[in-house]
Coordinates of N, CA and C in Angstrom, one line a residue:
Chain W
K1 N 91.4 115.0 85.5 CA 92.3 113.6 86.0 C 92.9 113.4 87.0
N2 N 92.7 111.9 87.5 CA 93.0 111.5 89.2 C 94.4 112.0 89.5
E3 N 94.5 111.8 90.6 CA 96.2 112.3 90.8 C 96.9 110.4 91.0
V4 N 95.9 109.6 91.1 CA 96.4 108.1 91.6 C 95.7 107.1 90.5
E5 N 96.3 106.6 89.2 CA 95.3 105.9 88.3 C 95.9 104.5 88.4
Q6 N 94.7 103.9 87.9 CA 95.1 102.6 88.2 C 94.7 101.5 86.8
S7 N 95.3 100.7 86.7 CA 94.3 100.1 85.3 C 95.3 98.2 85.2
P8 N 94.6 97.5 85.1 CA 92.7 97.4 84.4 C 92.0 97.9 85.9
Q9 N 91.0 98.3 85.3 CA 89.9 98.1 86.4 C 89.5 97.0 86.9
N10 N 89.4 96.2 85.9 CA 88.7 94.4 86.1 C 89.8 94.0 85.3
L11 N 90.0 92.8 86.3 CA 90.6 91.6 85.7 C 90.4 90.2 86.0
T12 N 90.7 89.8 84.6 CA 90.0 88.2 85.2 C 91.1 87.3 85.6
A13 N 91.6 86.3 85.8 CA 92.6 85.2 85.2 C 92.3 84.3 85.7
Q14 N 93.0 82.8 84.5 CA 93.4 81.3 85.5 C 93.9 81.0 86.2
E15 N 93.5 80.7 87.1 CA 94.2 79.6 88.4 C 95.9 79.7 87.7
G16 N 96.9 79.6 88.5 CA 97.8 80.0 88.2 C 98.9 81.2 86.7
E17 N 97.5 81.8 86.7 CA 98.2 83.0 85.6 C 99.2 84.1 86.5
F18 N 100.6 84.7 85.5 CA 100.7 85.4 86.0 C 99.9 86.8 86.1
I19 N 99.7 87.5 87.1 CA 99.1 88.6 87.1 C 100.4 89.9 86.9
T20 N 99.4 91.3 86.6 CA 100.1 93.1 86.9 C 98.6 93.7 87.3
I21 N 99.0 94.2 87.9 CA 98.5 95.5 88.0 C 99.1 96.9 88.2
N22 N 98.8 97.2 87.5 CA 99.7 99.1 87.1 C 99.2 100.1 88.3
C23 N 99.6 101.1 88.5 CA 99.3 102.4 88.8 C 100.1 103.2 88.7
S24 N 99.7 104.5 88.0 CA 100.9 105.8 87.6 C 99.8 107.4 88.6
Y25 N 101.0 107.7 89.3 CA 100.9 109.2 89.8 C 101.2 110.0 89.5
S26 N 100.6 111.3 89.9 CA 101.3 113.0 89.4 C 101.7 113.7 90.3
V27 N 101.3 113.3 91.7 CA 102.4 114.6 92.6 C 103.1 113.7 92.9
G28 N 103.8 114.3 94.1 CA 105.4 113.7 94.3 C 104.8 112.9 95.7
I29 N 105.4 112.5 96.4 CA 104.9 111.5 97.4 C 106.3 110.8 98.1
S30 N 106.2 110.6 99.2 CA 106.9 109.8 100.3 C 107.1 108.3 100.1
A31 N 105.5 107.6 99.6 CA 105.7 106.3 99.9 C 104.3 106.3 98.9
L32 N 104.5 105.3 98.8 CA 103.9 104.5 97.8 C 103.3 103.0 98.4
H33 N 101.9 102.9 98.3 CA 100.8 101.5 99.5 C 100.1 100.7 98.2
W34 N 100.5 99.8 98.3 CA 99.4 98.4 97.8 C 98.5 98.0 98.9
L35 N 97.5 97.6 98.7 CA 96.7 97.4 100.1 C 95.4 96.2 99.2
Q36 N 95.3 95.4 99.9 CA 94.2 94.4 99.2 C 93.0 94.7 99.8
Q37 N 92.0 94.6 99.3 CA 90.0 94.8 99.9 C 89.8 93.1 100.0
H38 N 88.6 92.8 100.4 CA 88.1 91.7 100.4 C 86.7 91.9 100.5
P39 N 85.5 91.2 99.4 CA 84.1 92.8 99.6 C 83.7 92.4 101.2
G40 N 82.9 93.5 101.2 CA 82.3 93.8 102.0 C 83.4 94.1 103.1
G41 N 85.4 94.2 102.9 CA 86.1 93.8 104.2 C 86.9 95.2 104.1
G42 N 87.6 94.8 105.2 CA 88.5 96.3 105.7 C 89.9 95.9 104.7
I43 N 90.7 96.6 105.0 CA 91.6 96.2 103.6 C 93.5 96.0 104.3
V44 N 94.2 95.5 104.2 CA 95.1 94.8 104.3 C 95.8 95.6 103.7
S45 N 97.0 95.6 104.1 CA 98.4 95.9 103.4 C 99.2 95.7 103.2
L46 N 99.6 95.4 101.9 CA 100.6 94.2 101.3 C 101.9 95.2 101.1
F47 N 102.2 96.4 100.6 CA 103.1 96.7 100.3 C 103.4 98.3 100.9
M48 N 104.8 98.4 101.8 CA 104.6 100.2 101.0 C 106.1 100.7 100.7
L49 N 106.3 101.3 99.8 CA 107.7 101.5 98.9 C 107.6 102.7 98.8
S50 N 109.1 103.0 98.8 CA 109.5 104.6 98.4 C 110.2 104.0 97.6
S51 N 111.2 102.7 97.2 CA 112.0 103.2 95.5 C 112.3 101.3 95.9
G52 N 112.5 101.2 94.3 CA 112.6 99.6 94.3 C 111.5 98.9 94.0
K53 N 112.1 97.3 95.0 CA 110.9 96.5 94.9 C 110.9 95.4 96.0
K54 N 109.9 95.5 96.1 CA 109.4 94.4 97.7 C 108.7 93.1 97.2
K55 N 109.3 91.8 97.9 CA 108.6 90.4 97.5 C 107.7 90.0 98.7
H56 N 107.0 89.5 98.8 CA 106.1 89.1 99.7 C 105.6 87.7 99.2
G57 N 106.0 86.1 99.4 CA 105.9 85.4 98.9 C 105.3 85.2 97.6
R58 N 104.1 85.0 97.1 CA 103.8 85.5 96.0 C 103.3 87.1 95.0
L59 N 103.6 87.9 96.0 CA 103.6 88.7 95.3 C 104.9 90.1 95.5
I60 N 105.0 90.7 94.5 CA 106.3 91.4 94.4 C 105.5 92.6 93.9
A61 N 106.4 94.0 94.6 CA 105.6 95.2 93.8 C 106.9 95.7 93.4
T62 N 106.9 96.9 92.7 CA 108.4 98.0 92.3 C 107.3 99.0 91.9
I63 N 108.6 100.3 92.0 CA 108.4 101.4 92.0 C 109.4 101.9 91.0
N64 N 108.7 102.6 90.5 CA 109.6 103.5 89.6 C 110.1 105.9 89.4
I65 N 110.3 106.3 90.4 CA 109.8 107.1 90.9 C 110.4 108.1 89.5
Q66 N 111.3 107.6 88.9 CA 111.4 109.0 87.6 C 110.2 108.7 86.9
E67 N 109.3 107.6 87.0 CA 108.7 107.6 85.7 C 107.3 107.7 86.6
K68 N 107.2 107.4 87.8 CA 106.0 107.8 89.2 C 105.0 106.6 88.3
H69 N 105.5 105.3 88.8 CA 104.9 104.7 88.0 C 105.2 103.2 89.0
S70 N 104.1 102.2 89.5 CA 104.4 101.5 90.2 C 103.7 99.9 89.3
S71 N 104.3 98.9 90.1 CA 103.2 98.0 89.6 C 103.2 97.0 90.8
L72 N 102.0 95.8 90.8 CA 102.0 94.5 91.6 C 102.2 93.8 90.8
H73 N 102.6 92.4 91.1 CA 103.0 90.9 90.6 C 102.1 89.7 91.1
I74 N 101.6 88.8 90.5 CA 100.5 87.8 91.9 C 101.7 86.9 90.6
T75 N 102.7 86.2 91.5 CA 102.7 85.0 90.6 C 101.5 83.7 91.2
A76 N 101.8 82.7 90.4 CA 101.0 81.8 90.2 C 99.5 82.1 91.0
S77 N 98.5 82.6 90.2 CA 97.7 83.4 91.1 C 96.4 82.3 91.2
H78 N 95.9 82.4 92.5 CA 94.8 81.9 92.8 C 93.5 81.8 93.2
P79 N 92.5 81.9 93.5 CA 91.7 82.1 93.2 C 91.3 82.6 94.7
R80 N 91.8 82.0 95.9 CA 91.7 83.3 96.9 C 92.7 85.1 96.7
D81 N 93.0 84.8 95.8 CA 93.6 86.1 95.6 C 93.1 86.8 94.6
S82 N 91.5 86.9 94.8 CA 90.5 87.5 94.1 C 90.0 88.5 95.3
A83 N 90.6 89.8 94.8 CA 90.3 91.0 95.8 C 90.1 92.1 95.1
V84 N 90.0 93.2 95.8 CA 90.1 94.7 95.2 C 91.5 94.5 95.4
Y85 N 92.4 95.0 94.6 CA 94.0 96.4 94.9 C 94.0 97.6 94.7
I86 N 94.5 98.3 95.7 CA 94.5 99.3 95.3 C 95.6 99.9 96.2
C87 N 95.5 100.8 94.7 CA 97.2 101.5 95.3 C 96.9 102.9 95.9
A88 N 97.8 103.1 97.2 CA 97.4 104.6 97.9 C 99.1 105.2 97.3
V89 N 99.1 106.8 97.9 CA 100.2 107.7 97.8 C 100.5 108.3 99.1
S90 N 101.1 108.7 99.8 CA 101.1 109.9 100.8 C 102.5 110.6 100.1
T91 N 102.1 111.8 100.2 CA 102.9 113.2 99.7 C 103.3 113.5 101.1
W92 N 104.8 113.6 101.1 CA 105.6 114.5 102.4 C 104.5 115.3 103.3
G93 N 104.9 115.2 104.2 CA 103.7 115.5 105.3 C 102.8 115.2 105.2
S94 N 101.6 114.0 104.7 CA 100.6 113.8 104.0 C 99.5 114.0 105.7
Q95 N 100.6 113.5 106.3 CA 99.8 113.2 107.5 C 98.7 112.7 107.2
G96 N 98.8 111.3 106.8 CA 97.2 110.6 107.1 C 96.2 111.0 105.4
N97 N 96.4 111.9 105.2 CA 96.2 112.0 103.6 C 96.7 111.4 102.9
L98 N 96.3 110.2 102.7 CA 96.3 109.1 101.8 C 95.7 109.8 100.4
I99 N 96.0 109.5 99.2 CA 95.2 109.2 97.8 C 95.3 108.1 97.5
F100 N 94.3 107.8 97.1 CA 93.7 106.4 96.6 C 93.2 106.4 95.8
G101 N 94.2 105.4 94.5 CA 93.2 104.8 93.5 C 92.1 105.0 93.6
K102 N 91.2 104.2 92.3 CA 89.9 103.7 92.5 C 90.3 102.2 92.3
G103 N 90.9 101.2 92.1 CA 90.9 99.9 92.3 C 91.1 99.1 92.0
T104 N 91.9 97.8 91.4 CA 91.4 97.2 90.4 C 90.7 96.1 91.2
K105 N 89.3 95.7 90.7 CA 89.0 94.4 90.4 C 89.4 93.0 90.4
L106 N 90.5 92.2 90.8 CA 90.8 91.2 90.6 C 89.9 89.2 90.1
S107 N 89.5 89.3 89.4 CA 89.1 87.8 89.6 C 89.7 86.1 89.2
V108 N 90.2 85.6 90.1 CA 90.9 84.4 89.5 C 89.9 83.2 89.5
K109 N 90.2 82.7 88.5 CA 88.7 81.1 87.7 C 89.7 80.0 88.2
P110 N 89.0 78.9 89.0 CA 89.6 77.5 89.4 C 90.1 77.4 87.6
Chain M
D1 N 98.5 90.0 118.7 CA 98.7 91.0 118.9 C 97.2 91.4 118.1
A2 N 97.0 92.0 118.7 CA 95.4 92.5 117.8 C 95.8 93.4 116.8
G3 N 95.2 93.4 115.4 CA 95.4 94.9 114.9 C 94.2 95.6 115.1
V4 N 93.9 96.4 114.0 CA 92.6 97.8 114.2 C 91.4 97.1 114.8
T5 N 90.7 97.6 115.6 CA 89.5 96.7 115.7 C 88.8 98.0 115.6
Q6 N 87.3 98.0 115.0 CA 86.6 99.2 114.6 C 85.5 98.1 115.2
S7 N 84.6 99.4 115.9 CA 82.7 99.0 116.1 C 82.0 100.4 115.9
P8 N 81.1 99.8 115.4 CA 80.3 98.3 115.4 C 80.5 98.0 113.8
T9 N 80.0 97.0 113.6 CA 80.8 96.6 112.2 C 79.2 97.4 110.9
H10 N 78.4 96.8 111.0 CA 77.7 97.4 111.0 C 76.6 98.1 111.5
L11 N 75.5 99.5 110.9 CA 74.8 100.7 111.7 C 74.3 100.7 110.9
I12 N 73.0 101.2 111.4 CA 71.7 101.5 110.3 C 70.8 102.5 111.4
K13 N 71.1 104.0 110.6 CA 70.4 105.0 110.9 C 69.6 105.9 110.3
T14 N 69.3 107.0 110.5 CA 67.8 107.4 110.7 C 68.5 108.8 110.4
R15 N 68.2 109.1 108.8 CA 68.6 110.1 108.0 C 68.3 111.8 109.3
G16 N 69.2 112.3 109.3 CA 68.9 113.8 111.0 C 69.5 113.3 111.9
Q17 N 69.8 112.2 112.4 CA 70.4 111.2 113.4 C 72.2 111.6 113.4
Q18 N 72.5 111.2 114.7 CA 74.2 111.5 115.0 C 74.3 109.9 115.4
V19 N 75.4 109.7 114.7 CA 76.5 108.4 115.3 C 78.0 108.2 115.5
T20 N 78.1 107.5 116.3 CA 79.6 107.5 116.8 C 80.4 105.8 116.2
L21 N 81.1 106.2 116.0 CA 82.0 104.8 115.0 C 83.1 104.6 116.5
R22 N 83.7 103.9 116.2 CA 84.8 104.2 117.2 C 86.2 103.1 116.5
C23 N 87.6 103.2 117.1 CA 88.7 102.5 116.6 C 90.0 102.5 117.5
S24 N 90.3 100.6 117.7 CA 91.1 100.5 119.0 C 92.7 100.6 117.6
P25 N 93.8 101.3 117.7 CA 94.5 101.1 117.4 C 95.6 99.8 117.3
K26 N 96.3 99.5 116.3 CA 97.0 98.3 116.1 C 98.0 98.9 117.8
S27 N 98.2 97.4 118.4 CA 99.7 98.1 120.1 C 100.8 98.4 119.4
G28 N 100.7 99.9 119.9 CA 102.6 100.7 119.2 C 101.8 101.6 118.8
H29 N 100.9 101.5 118.0 CA 100.6 103.0 117.0 C 100.0 103.7 118.0
D30 N 100.7 105.3 117.6 CA 100.1 106.3 118.7 C 99.2 107.2 117.2
T31 N 98.8 106.9 115.9 CA 97.9 107.5 115.1 C 97.0 107.0 114.8
V32 N 95.9 107.7 114.6 CA 94.9 106.9 113.7 C 94.0 107.7 113.1
S33 N 94.4 107.2 111.5 CA 93.3 108.7 110.9 C 91.8 107.5 109.8
W34 N 91.1 108.0 109.2 CA 89.5 108.1 109.5 C 89.5 108.2 107.8
Y35 N 89.2 107.4 107.1 CA 88.6 107.6 105.7 C 87.2 107.0 105.6
Q36 N 86.3 107.7 104.5 CA 85.1 107.2 104.3 C 85.6 106.9 102.4
Q37 N 84.4 105.5 102.3 CA 84.5 104.6 101.2 C 83.2 104.6 100.6
A38 N 82.8 105.3 99.6 CA 81.5 105.0 99.3 C 81.5 104.0 98.0
L39 N 80.3 103.3 97.8 CA 80.7 102.1 96.8 C 81.1 102.2 95.7
G40 N 81.8 101.5 95.2 CA 82.2 101.3 94.3 C 83.6 102.0 94.2
Q41 N 83.7 102.7 95.3 CA 85.0 104.8 94.9 C 86.4 103.8 96.3
G42 N 87.1 104.5 95.9 CA 88.7 104.7 96.6 C 88.2 105.0 98.0
P43 N 88.8 105.0 99.0 CA 88.8 105.5 100.4 C 89.1 107.4 99.9
Q44 N 88.1 108.1 100.7 CA 88.6 109.3 100.9 C 88.9 110.1 102.5
F45 N 89.8 110.4 102.4 CA 90.9 111.3 103.8 C 89.4 111.8 104.4
I46 N 89.2 111.4 105.9 CA 88.2 112.4 107.2 C 89.0 113.1 107.6
F47 N 90.2 112.7 108.6 CA 91.1 113.2 109.3 C 91.5 112.6 109.8
Q48 N 93.1 112.8 110.5 CA 94.4 112.0 111.4 C 94.2 112.3 112.5
Y49 N 94.3 111.8 113.5 CA 94.5 112.3 115.1 C 95.9 111.9 115.4
Y50 N 96.8 113.2 115.9 CA 98.0 112.5 116.9 C 97.9 113.2 117.8
E51 N 98.4 112.9 119.1 CA 98.3 113.4 120.6 C 97.2 114.1 120.6
E52 N 96.0 112.9 120.3 CA 94.9 113.6 121.2 C 94.5 115.0 120.4
E53 N 94.8 114.9 118.8 CA 94.5 116.7 118.4 C 94.1 116.2 116.5
E54 N 93.3 117.0 116.3 CA 93.3 116.4 114.8 C 94.3 117.3 114.3
R55 N 95.3 116.3 113.3 CA 96.8 116.7 113.2 C 96.3 117.2 111.3
Q56 N 95.9 116.9 111.0 CA 94.8 117.6 109.3 C 93.5 116.9 109.0
R57 N 93.0 117.5 107.9 CA 91.6 117.3 107.5 C 91.1 117.0 106.0
G58 N 90.7 116.1 105.5 CA 90.1 116.3 104.9 C 89.2 117.4 104.4
N59 N 88.7 117.6 102.8 CA 87.8 118.1 102.8 C 86.1 117.7 103.0
F60 N 85.8 117.1 104.2 CA 84.7 117.1 105.0 C 83.9 118.1 105.7
P61 N 82.5 118.2 106.0 CA 82.1 119.2 106.3 C 82.4 119.0 107.7
D62 N 82.1 120.3 108.7 CA 82.3 119.9 110.6 C 81.5 119.3 111.1
R63 N 80.3 118.7 110.4 CA 78.8 117.8 111.1 C 80.3 116.2 111.2
F64 N 81.3 116.0 110.6 CA 82.3 115.2 110.8 C 83.2 115.6 112.0
S65 N 83.1 114.8 113.0 CA 84.5 115.3 114.0 C 84.8 114.0 114.5
G66 N 85.9 114.6 115.4 CA 86.8 113.0 116.0 C 87.5 113.6 117.2
H67 N 87.6 112.3 117.5 CA 88.6 112.2 119.1 C 89.1 111.3 119.3
Q68 N 90.6 111.7 119.7 CA 91.5 111.1 120.2 C 92.0 110.5 121.8
F69 N 91.5 109.3 122.5 CA 91.7 109.1 123.6 C 93.6 109.2 124.2
P70 N 93.3 109.0 125.8 CA 95.5 108.8 126.1 C 95.5 107.8 125.3
N71 N 94.7 106.3 125.4 CA 95.3 105.4 124.8 C 95.3 105.2 123.7
Y72 N 95.1 106.2 123.3 CA 95.1 106.5 120.8 C 94.0 105.9 120.7
S73 N 92.9 105.3 121.2 CA 91.7 105.0 120.5 C 90.9 106.1 120.1
S74 N 90.0 106.3 119.0 CA 89.4 107.4 118.4 C 88.1 107.1 118.3
E75 N 87.5 108.1 118.3 CA 85.9 108.2 117.6 C 85.8 108.8 116.3
L76 N 84.6 108.6 115.5 CA 84.3 109.6 114.4 C 83.2 109.8 114.9
N77 N 82.4 111.2 114.8 CA 81.2 111.3 115.4 C 80.5 112.0 113.8
V78 N 79.3 112.0 113.7 CA 78.8 112.4 112.2 C 77.5 112.9 112.7
N79 N 77.4 114.3 112.8 CA 76.1 114.9 113.3 C 74.8 115.0 112.1
A80 N 73.6 114.8 111.8 CA 72.9 115.4 111.1 C 73.1 114.6 109.6
L81 N 73.0 113.1 109.7 CA 73.0 112.1 108.8 C 72.5 112.2 107.6
L82 N 72.7 112.7 106.7 CA 72.7 112.7 105.5 C 72.6 111.4 104.4
L83 N 71.5 110.7 103.4 CA 71.8 109.6 103.1 C 72.6 109.0 102.6
G84 N 73.6 110.6 102.0 CA 74.8 110.3 101.3 C 76.2 109.8 102.4
D85 N 75.8 109.8 103.4 CA 76.8 109.3 104.6 C 77.3 107.9 104.3
S86 N 75.9 107.0 104.0 CA 76.1 106.0 103.7 C 77.2 105.7 103.4
A87 N 78.2 104.5 103.7 CA 79.7 104.2 103.4 C 80.1 103.3 104.7
L88 N 81.3 103.0 103.8 CA 82.0 102.0 104.5 C 82.9 103.1 105.5
Y89 N 83.2 102.8 107.1 CA 83.7 104.0 107.7 C 85.0 103.3 107.7
L90 N 86.4 103.7 107.6 CA 87.4 102.8 107.5 C 88.8 103.5 108.9
C91 N 89.0 102.9 109.3 CA 90.0 103.4 110.1 C 91.4 102.7 110.1
A92 N 92.5 103.8 110.3 CA 94.3 102.8 109.9 C 94.7 103.4 111.2
S93 N 95.4 102.8 111.5 CA 96.5 103.2 112.8 C 97.9 103.1 111.9
S94 N 98.7 104.0 112.9 CA 100.0 104.0 112.5 C 100.8 104.9 113.3
L95 N 102.4 104.4 113.1 CA 103.2 105.1 114.3 C 103.8 106.4 113.6
Q96 N 102.6 107.5 113.9 CA 102.7 108.3 113.0 C 102.3 108.4 111.2
D97 N 103.5 108.2 111.0 CA 103.3 108.3 109.3 C 103.7 107.4 108.4
Y98 N 103.8 105.9 109.9 CA 104.4 104.6 109.4 C 103.5 103.6 109.7
G99 N 103.5 102.5 108.3 CA 103.0 101.2 108.7 C 101.7 101.5 108.7
Y100 N 101.3 101.8 107.9 CA 99.5 102.1 108.3 C 98.8 100.2 108.5
T101 N 97.8 100.0 109.6 CA 97.2 99.2 109.5 C 95.8 99.5 109.2
F102 N 95.1 99.0 108.7 CA 93.8 99.2 108.4 C 92.7 98.4 109.1
G103 N 91.8 98.7 109.7 CA 90.6 97.9 109.9 C 89.9 97.5 109.2
S104 N 89.1 96.5 109.8 CA 87.6 96.3 108.6 C 86.5 96.4 108.4
G105 N 86.1 97.7 109.6 CA 85.4 98.9 108.9 C 83.9 99.2 109.4
T106 N 83.2 100.4 109.7 CA 81.8 100.2 109.6 C 81.3 100.2 108.7
R107 N 80.6 99.6 108.1 CA 79.7 99.5 107.7 C 78.2 100.4 107.8
L108 N 78.1 101.7 107.2 CA 77.0 103.1 108.0 C 76.1 102.6 106.7
T109 N 74.9 102.8 107.1 CA 73.7 102.9 106.4 C 72.4 104.1 106.9
V110 N 72.2 104.7 106.4 CA 71.3 105.9 106.6 C 70.3 105.8 105.6
V111 N 69.1 105.5 106.2 CA 67.9 105.7 105.7 C 66.6 106.7 106.0

């Protein structure tokens, strides 16, 4: 079993829909990262969380440390949100050794 | 303010050759981490450099080596290339363990 599990693997939505991507992890963490990767391209860091909730524009990320679970929400989705969303965790003293989930491929149709 | 810059963006090499990939960190960052991302997979940690030394290493063979320069930029070297080394190589810079910023990656194809 992977230390970081994401669901769903693939997600298709209509423009305007509310989207949720889930991440569960089995290790003790110092922080959880949500990342966005467009086709063929590099990674953009969206959030780094160690507790609670963060919001940036239409994106909201939450984390429940006790349940070892995080969610990424996208409100009023748009075709430009189409990308792979990756959850990654850093453990105490990890020194760069982020543990990545396999990603969720999101496609938003106009 | 430039983010993380990686070069080259694409590279084709022959099996057995050696390759050097380069990374310039975001301004103000002092730490560089390298990752390998095979097609359809999540990135895998190769190693991290801080203060010009390898601070931690993932499960990669000694064919993978690196260097960090006094200006915090870094190189990843891979010797004796195998077909299985074909991947997207990502560099991320940070201020020690905070504020990871990723580059766009170098797509390496080994033929």
